[in-house]
mmCIF file with all atom_site columns, C-alpha atoms in Angstrom:
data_model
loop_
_atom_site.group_PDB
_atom_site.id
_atom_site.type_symbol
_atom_site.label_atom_id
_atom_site.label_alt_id
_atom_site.label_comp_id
_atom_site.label_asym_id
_atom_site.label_entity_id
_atom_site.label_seq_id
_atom_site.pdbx_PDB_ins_code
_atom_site.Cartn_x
_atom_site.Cartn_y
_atom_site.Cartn_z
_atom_site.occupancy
_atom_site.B_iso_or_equiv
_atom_site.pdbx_formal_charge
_atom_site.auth_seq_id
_atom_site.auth_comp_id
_atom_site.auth_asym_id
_atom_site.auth_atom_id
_atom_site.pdbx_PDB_model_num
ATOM 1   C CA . UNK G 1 1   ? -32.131 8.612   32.328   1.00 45.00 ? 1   UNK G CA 1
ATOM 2   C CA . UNK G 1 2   ? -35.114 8.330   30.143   1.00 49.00 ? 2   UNK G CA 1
ATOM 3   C CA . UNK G 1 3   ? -36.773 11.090  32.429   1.00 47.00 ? 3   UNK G CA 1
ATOM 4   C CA . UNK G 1 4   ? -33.962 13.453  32.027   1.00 51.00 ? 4   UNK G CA 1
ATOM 5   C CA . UNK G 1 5   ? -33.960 12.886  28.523   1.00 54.00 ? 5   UNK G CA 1
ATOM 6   C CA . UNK G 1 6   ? -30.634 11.628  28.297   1.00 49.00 ? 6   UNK G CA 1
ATOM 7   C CA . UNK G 1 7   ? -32.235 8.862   26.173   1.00 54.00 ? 7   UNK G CA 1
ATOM 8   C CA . UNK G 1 8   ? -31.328 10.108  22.857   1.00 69.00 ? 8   UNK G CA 1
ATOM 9   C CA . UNK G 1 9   ? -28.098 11.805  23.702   1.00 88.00 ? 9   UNK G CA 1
ATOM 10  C CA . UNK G 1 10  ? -25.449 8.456   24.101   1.00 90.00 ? 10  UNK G CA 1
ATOM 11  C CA . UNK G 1 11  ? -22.826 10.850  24.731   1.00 92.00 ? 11  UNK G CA 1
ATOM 12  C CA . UNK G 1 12  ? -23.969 12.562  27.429   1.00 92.00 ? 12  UNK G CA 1
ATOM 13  C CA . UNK G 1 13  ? -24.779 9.201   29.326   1.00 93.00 ? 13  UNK G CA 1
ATOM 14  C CA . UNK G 1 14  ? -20.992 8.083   28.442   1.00 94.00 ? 14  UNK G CA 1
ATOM 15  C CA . UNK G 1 15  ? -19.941 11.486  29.816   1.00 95.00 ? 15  UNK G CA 1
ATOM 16  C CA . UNK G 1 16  ? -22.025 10.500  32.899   1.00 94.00 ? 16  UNK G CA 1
ATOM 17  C CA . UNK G 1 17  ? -20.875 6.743   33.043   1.00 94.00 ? 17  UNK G CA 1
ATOM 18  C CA . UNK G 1 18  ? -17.163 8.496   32.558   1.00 96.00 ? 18  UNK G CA 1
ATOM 19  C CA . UNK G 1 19  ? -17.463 10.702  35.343   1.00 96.00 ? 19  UNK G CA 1
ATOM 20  C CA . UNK G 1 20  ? -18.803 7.913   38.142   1.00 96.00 ? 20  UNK G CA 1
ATOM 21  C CA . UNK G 1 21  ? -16.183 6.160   36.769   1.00 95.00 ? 21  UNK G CA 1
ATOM 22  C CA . UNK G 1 22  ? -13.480 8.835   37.723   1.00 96.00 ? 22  UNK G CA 1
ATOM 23  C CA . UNK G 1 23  ? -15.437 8.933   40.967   1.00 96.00 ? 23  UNK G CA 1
ATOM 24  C CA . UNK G 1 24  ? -14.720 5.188   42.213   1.00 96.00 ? 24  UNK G CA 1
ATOM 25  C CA . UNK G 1 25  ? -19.377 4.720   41.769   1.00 95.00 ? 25  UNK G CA 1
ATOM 26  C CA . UNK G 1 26  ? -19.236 2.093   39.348   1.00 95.00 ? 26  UNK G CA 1
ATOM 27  C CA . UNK G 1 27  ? -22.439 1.157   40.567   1.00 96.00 ? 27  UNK G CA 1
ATOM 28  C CA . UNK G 1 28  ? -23.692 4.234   39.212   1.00 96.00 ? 28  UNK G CA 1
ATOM 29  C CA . UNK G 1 29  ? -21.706 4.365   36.147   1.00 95.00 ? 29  UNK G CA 1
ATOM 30  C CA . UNK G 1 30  ? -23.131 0.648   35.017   1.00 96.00 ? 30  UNK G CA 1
ATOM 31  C CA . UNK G 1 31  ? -26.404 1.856   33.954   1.00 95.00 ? 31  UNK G CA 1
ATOM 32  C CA . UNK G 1 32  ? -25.453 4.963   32.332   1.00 94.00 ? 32  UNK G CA 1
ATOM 33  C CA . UNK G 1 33  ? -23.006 2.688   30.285   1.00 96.00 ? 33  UNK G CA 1
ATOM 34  C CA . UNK G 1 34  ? -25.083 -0.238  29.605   1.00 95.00 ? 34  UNK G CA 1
ATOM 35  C CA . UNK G 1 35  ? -27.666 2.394   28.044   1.00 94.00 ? 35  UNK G CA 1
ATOM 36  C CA . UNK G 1 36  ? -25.132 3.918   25.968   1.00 94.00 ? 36  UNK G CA 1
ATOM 37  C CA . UNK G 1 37  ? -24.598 0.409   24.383   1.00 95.00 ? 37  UNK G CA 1
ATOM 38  C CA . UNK G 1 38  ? -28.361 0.174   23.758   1.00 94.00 ? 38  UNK G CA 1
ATOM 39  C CA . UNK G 1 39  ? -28.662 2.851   21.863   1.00 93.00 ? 39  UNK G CA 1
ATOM 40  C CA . UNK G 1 40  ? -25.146 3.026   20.259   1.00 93.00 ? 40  UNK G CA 1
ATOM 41  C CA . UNK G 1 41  ? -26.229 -0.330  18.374   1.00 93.00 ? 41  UNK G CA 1
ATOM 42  C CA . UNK G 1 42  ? -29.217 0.935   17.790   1.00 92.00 ? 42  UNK G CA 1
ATOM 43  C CA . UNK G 1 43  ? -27.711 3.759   15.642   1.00 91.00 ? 43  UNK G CA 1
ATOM 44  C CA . UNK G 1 44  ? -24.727 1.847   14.984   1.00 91.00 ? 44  UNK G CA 1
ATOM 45  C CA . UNK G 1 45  ? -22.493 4.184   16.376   1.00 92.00 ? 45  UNK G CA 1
ATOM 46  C CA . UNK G 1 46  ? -19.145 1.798   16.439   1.00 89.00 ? 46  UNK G CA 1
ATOM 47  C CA . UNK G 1 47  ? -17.321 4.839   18.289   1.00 92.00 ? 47  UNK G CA 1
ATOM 48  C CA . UNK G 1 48  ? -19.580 5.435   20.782   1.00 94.00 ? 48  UNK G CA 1
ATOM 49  C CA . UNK G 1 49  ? -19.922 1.649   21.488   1.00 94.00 ? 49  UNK G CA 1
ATOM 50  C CA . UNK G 1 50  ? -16.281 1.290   21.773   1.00 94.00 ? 50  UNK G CA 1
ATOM 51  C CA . UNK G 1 51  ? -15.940 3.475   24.472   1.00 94.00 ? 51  UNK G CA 1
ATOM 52  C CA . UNK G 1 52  ? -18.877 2.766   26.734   1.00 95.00 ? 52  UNK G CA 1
ATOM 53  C CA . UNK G 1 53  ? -17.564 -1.064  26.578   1.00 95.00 ? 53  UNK G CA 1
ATOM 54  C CA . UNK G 1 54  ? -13.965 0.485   27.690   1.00 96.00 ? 54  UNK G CA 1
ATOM 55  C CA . UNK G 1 55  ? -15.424 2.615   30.455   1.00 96.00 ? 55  UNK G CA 1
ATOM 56  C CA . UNK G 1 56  ? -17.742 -0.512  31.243   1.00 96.00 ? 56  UNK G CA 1
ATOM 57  C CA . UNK G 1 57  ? -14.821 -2.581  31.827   1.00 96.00 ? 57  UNK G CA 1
ATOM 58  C CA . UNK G 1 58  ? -13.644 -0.035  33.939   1.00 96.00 ? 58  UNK G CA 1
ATOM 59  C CA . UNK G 1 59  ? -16.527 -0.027  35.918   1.00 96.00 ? 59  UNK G CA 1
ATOM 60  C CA . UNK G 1 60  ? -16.934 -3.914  36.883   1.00 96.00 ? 60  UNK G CA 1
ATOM 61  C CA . UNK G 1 61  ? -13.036 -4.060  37.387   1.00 95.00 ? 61  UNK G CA 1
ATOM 62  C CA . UNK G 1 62  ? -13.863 -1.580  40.010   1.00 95.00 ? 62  UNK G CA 1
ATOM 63  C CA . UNK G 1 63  ? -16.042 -3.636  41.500   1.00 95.00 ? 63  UNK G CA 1
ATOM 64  C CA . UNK G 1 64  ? -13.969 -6.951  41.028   1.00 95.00 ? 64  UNK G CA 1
ATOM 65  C CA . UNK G 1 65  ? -15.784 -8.123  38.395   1.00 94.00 ? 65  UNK G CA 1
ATOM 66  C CA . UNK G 1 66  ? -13.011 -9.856  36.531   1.00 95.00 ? 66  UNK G CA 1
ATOM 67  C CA . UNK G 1 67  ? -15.118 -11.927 34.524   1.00 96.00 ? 67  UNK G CA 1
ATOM 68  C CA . UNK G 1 68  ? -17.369 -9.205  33.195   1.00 94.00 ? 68  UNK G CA 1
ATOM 69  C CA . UNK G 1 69  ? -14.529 -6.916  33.270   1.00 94.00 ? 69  UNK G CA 1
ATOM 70  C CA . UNK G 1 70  ? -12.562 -9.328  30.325   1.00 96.00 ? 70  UNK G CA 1
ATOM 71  C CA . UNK G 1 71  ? -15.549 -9.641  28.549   1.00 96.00 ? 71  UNK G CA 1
ATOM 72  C CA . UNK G 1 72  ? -16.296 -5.943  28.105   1.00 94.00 ? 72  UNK G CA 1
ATOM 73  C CA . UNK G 1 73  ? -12.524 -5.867  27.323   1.00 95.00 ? 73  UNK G CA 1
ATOM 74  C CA . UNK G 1 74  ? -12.818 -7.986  24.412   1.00 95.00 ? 74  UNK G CA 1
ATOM 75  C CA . UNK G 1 75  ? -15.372 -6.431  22.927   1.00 95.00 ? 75  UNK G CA 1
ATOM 76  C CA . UNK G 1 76  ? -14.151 -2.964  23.315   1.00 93.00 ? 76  UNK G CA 1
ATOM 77  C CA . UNK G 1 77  ? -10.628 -5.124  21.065   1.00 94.00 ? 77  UNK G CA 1
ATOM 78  C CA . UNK G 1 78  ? -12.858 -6.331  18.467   1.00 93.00 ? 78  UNK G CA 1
ATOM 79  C CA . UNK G 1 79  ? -14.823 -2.825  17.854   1.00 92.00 ? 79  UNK G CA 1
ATOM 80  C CA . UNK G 1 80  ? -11.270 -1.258  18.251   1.00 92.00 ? 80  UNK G CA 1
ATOM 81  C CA . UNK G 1 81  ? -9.912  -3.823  15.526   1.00 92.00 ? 81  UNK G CA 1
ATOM 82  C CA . UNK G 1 82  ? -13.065 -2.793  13.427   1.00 89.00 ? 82  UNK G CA 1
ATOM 83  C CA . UNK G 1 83  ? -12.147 0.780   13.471   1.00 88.00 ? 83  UNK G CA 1
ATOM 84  C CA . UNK G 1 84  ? -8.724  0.217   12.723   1.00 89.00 ? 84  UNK G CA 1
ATOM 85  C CA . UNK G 1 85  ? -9.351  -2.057  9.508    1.00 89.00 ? 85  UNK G CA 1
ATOM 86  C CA . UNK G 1 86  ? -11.904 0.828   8.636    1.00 85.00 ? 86  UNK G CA 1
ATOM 87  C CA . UNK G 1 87  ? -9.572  3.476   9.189    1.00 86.00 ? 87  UNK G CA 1
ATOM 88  C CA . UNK G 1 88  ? -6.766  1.046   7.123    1.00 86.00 ? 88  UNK G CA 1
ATOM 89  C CA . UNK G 1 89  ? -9.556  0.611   4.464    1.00 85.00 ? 89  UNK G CA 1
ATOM 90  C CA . UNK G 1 90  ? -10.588 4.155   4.285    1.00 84.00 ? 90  UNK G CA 1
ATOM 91  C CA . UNK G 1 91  ? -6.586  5.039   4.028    1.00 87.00 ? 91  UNK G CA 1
ATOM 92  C CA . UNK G 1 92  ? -5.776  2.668   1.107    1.00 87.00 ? 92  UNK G CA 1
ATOM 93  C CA . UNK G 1 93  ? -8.592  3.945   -0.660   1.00 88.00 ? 93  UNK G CA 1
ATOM 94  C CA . UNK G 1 94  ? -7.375  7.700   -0.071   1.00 88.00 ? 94  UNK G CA 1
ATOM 95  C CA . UNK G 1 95  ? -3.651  6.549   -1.697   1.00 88.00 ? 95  UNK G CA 1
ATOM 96  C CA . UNK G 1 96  ? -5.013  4.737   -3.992   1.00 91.00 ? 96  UNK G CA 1
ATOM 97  C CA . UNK G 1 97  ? -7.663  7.652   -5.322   1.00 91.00 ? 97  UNK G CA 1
ATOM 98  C CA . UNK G 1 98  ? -4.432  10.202  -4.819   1.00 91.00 ? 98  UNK G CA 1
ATOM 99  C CA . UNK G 1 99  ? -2.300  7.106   -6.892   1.00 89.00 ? 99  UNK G CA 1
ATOM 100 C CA . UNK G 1 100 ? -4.936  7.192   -9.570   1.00 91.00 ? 100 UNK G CA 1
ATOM 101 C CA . UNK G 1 101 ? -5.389  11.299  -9.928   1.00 92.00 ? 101 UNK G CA 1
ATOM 102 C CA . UNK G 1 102 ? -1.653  11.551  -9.812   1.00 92.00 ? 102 UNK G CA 1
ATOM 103 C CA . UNK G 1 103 ? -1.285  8.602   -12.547  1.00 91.00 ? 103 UNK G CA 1
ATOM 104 C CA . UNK G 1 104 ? -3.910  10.518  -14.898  1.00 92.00 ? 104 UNK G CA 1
ATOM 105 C CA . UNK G 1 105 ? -2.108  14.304  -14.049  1.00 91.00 ? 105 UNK G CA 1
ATOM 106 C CA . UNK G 1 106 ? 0.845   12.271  -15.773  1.00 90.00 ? 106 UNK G CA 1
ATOM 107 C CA . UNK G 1 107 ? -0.517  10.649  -18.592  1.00 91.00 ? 107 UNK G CA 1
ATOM 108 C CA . UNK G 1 108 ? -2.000  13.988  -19.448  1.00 90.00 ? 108 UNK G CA 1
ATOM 109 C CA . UNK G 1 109 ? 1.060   15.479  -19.010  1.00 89.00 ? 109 UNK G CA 1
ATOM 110 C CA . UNK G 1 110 ? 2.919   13.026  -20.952  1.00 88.00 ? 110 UNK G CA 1
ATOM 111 C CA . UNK G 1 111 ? 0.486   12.818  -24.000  1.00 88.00 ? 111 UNK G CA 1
ATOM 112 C CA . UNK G 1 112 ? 0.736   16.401  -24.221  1.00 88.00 ? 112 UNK G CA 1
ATOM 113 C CA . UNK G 1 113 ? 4.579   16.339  -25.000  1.00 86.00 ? 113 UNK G CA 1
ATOM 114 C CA . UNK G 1 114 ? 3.606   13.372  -26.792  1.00 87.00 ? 114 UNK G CA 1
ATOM 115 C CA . UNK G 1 115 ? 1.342   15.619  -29.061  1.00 88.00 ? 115 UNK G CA 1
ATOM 116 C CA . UNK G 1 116 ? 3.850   18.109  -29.044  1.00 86.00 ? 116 UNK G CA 1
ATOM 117 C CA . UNK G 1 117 ? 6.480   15.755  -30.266  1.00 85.00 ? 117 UNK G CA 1
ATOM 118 C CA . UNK G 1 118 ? 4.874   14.944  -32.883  1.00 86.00 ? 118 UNK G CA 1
ATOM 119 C CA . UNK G 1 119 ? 4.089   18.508  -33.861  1.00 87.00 ? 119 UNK G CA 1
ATOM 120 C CA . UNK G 1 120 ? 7.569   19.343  -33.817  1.00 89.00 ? 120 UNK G CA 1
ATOM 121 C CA . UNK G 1 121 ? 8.469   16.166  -35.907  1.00 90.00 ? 121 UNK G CA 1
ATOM 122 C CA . UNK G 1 122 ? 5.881   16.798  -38.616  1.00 90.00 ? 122 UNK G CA 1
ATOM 123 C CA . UNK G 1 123 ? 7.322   20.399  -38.488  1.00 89.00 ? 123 UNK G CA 1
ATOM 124 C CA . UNK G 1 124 ? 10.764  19.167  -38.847  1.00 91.00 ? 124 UNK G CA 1
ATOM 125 C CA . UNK G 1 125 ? 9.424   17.010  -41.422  1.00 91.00 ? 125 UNK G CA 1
ATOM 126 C CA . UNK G 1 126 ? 7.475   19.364  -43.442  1.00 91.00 ? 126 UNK G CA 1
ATOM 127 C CA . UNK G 1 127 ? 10.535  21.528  -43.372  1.00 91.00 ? 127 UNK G CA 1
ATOM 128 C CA . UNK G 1 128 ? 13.252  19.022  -44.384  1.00 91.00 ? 128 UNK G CA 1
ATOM 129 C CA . UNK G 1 129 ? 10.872  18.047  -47.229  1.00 93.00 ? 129 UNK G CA 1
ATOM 130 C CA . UNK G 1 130 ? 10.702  21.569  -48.132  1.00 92.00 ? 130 UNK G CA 1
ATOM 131 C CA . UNK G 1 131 ? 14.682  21.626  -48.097  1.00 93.00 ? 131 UNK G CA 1
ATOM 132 C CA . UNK G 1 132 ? 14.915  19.217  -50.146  1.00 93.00 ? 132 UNK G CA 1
ATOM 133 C CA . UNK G 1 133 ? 12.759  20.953  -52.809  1.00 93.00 ? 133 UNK G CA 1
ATOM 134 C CA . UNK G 1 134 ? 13.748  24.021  -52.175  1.00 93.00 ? 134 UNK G CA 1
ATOM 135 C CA . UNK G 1 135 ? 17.618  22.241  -52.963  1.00 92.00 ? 135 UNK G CA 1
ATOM 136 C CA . UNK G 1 136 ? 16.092  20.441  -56.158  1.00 92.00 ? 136 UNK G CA 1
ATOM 137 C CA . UNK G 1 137 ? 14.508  23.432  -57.427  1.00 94.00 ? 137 UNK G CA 1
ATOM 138 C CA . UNK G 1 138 ? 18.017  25.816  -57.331  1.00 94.00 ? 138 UNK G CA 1
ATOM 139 C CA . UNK G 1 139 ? 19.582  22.556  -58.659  1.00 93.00 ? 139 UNK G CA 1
ATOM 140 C CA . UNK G 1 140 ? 17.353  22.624  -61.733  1.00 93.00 ? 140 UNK G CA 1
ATOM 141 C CA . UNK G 1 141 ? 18.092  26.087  -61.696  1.00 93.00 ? 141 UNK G CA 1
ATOM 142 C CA . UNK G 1 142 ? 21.875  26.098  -61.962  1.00 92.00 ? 142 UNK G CA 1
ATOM 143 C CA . UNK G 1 143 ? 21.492  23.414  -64.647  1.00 92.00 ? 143 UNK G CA 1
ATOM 144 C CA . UNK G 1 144 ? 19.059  26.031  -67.001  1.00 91.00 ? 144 UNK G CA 1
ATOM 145 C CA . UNK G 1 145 ? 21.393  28.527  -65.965  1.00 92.00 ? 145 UNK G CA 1
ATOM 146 C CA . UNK G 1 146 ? 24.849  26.853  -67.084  1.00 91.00 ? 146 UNK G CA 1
ATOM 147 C CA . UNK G 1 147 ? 22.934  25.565  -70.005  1.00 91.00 ? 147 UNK G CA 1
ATOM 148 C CA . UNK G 1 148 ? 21.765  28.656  -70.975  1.00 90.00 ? 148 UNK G CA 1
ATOM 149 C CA . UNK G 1 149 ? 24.886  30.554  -70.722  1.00 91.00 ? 149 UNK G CA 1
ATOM 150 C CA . UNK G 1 150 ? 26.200  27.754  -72.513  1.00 91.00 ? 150 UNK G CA 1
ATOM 151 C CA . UNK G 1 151 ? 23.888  28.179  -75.334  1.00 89.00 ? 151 UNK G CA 1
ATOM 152 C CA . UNK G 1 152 ? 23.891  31.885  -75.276  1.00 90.00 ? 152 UNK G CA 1
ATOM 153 C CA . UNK G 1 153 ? 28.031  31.377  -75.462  1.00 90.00 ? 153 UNK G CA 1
ATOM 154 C CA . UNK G 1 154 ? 27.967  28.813  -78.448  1.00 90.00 ? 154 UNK G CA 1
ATOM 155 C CA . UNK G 1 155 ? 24.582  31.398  -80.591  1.00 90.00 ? 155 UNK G CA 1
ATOM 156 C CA . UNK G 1 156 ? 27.256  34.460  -79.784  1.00 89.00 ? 156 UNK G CA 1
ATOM 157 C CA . UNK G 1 157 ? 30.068  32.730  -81.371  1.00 88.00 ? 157 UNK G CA 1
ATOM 158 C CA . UNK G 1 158 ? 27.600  30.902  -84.004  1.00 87.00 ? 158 UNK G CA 1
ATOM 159 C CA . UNK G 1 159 ? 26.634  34.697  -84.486  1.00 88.00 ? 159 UNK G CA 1
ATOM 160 C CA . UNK G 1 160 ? 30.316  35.878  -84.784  1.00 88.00 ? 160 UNK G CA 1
ATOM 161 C CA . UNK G 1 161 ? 31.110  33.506  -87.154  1.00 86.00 ? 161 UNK G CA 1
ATOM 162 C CA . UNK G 1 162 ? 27.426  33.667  -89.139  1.00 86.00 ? 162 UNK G CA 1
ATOM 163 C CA . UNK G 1 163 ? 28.393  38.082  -89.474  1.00 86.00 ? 163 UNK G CA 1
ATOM 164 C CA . UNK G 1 164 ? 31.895  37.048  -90.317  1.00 84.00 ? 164 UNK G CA 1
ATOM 165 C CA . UNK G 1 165 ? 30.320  34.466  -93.568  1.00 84.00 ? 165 UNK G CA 1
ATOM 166 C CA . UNK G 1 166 ? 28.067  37.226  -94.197  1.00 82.00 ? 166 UNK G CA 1
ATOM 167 C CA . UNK G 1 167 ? 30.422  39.906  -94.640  1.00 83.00 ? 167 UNK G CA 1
ATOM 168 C CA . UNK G 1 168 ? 32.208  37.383  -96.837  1.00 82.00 ? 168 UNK G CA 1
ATOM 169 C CA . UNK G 1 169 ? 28.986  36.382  -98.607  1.00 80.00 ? 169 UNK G CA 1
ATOM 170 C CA . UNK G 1 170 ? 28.376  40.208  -99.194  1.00 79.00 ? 170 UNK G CA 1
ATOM 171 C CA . UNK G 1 171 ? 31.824  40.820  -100.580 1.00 83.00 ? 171 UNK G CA 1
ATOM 172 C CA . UNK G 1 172 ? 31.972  37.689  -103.051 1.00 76.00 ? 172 UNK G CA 1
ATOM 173 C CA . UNK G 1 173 ? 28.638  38.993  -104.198 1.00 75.00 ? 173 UNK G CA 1
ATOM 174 C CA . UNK G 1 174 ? 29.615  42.393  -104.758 1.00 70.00 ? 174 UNK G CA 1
#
């Protein structure tokens, strides 16, 4: 394959290995596949090493290699396994990212009715102080104004009476 050039392409030699598979040649397919192990560990290509261990086994069951057959198997389980604990891995972080974005959406959320709360409550505050004031202040003002019409009431009638002891003054002194 390395004078086709098929050396750095490991999925065109699976595609090969595949196909002489599909054929009934597993002769032909075992060196296609064996390469495409080569090189997929080379690279560390876990995909491409799973399957040309599958398609392997394939191969030497076709030929009644049993023994070989298991063994490729196995190995084609344990990269399989590896995937799937990646993939599991790779998931958990994904919900746990979306977990943790969706956890800070809400605390944003939530300390912005928080500040809003408290906006409102100083407002509500501020205002009830300012009734109360506002209440003190036309207290005060009912007092002056009794106590002044109370006053002006009690200087009228001093006054009445004062004119009326002055008219008398005036007469006696006349």
């Amino acid at each position: 394959s390395e004078e086709k050039g098929l050396l750095k392409r490991p999925v065109a030699l699976l595609n090969l290995g595949m196909a002489h598979v599909k054929k009934m040649e597993p002769e032909m397919a075992i060196p296609y596949l064996k390469e495409v192990l080569i090189i997929a560990q080379e690279r560390n290509n876990i995909k491409i090493e799973k399957e040309g261990h599958l398609h392997l086994s394939k191969a030497y069951k076709l030929m009644g290699d049993f023994k070989n057959s298991h063994k490729e198997q196995e190995l084609y389980a344990e990269l399989m396994k590896s995937l799937l604990q990646e993939q599991s891995n790779a998931s958990i972080l994904d919900v746990q990212h979306t977990a943790n974005s969706e956890k800070r959406n809400i605390e944003s959320k939530v300390n912005s009715l928080v500040t809003v709360n408290d906006r409102k409550s100083k407002a509500i505050i501020v205002g009830g102080i300012s009734m109360v004031f506002l209440g003190g202040m036309l207290l005060l003002y009912r007092r002056k104004k009794k106590t002044a019409e109370a006053d002006s009431k009690r200087f009228k009638e001093a006054n009445v009476l004062l004119r009326g002891e002055n008219k008398n003054l005036r007469t006696a002194l006349l």
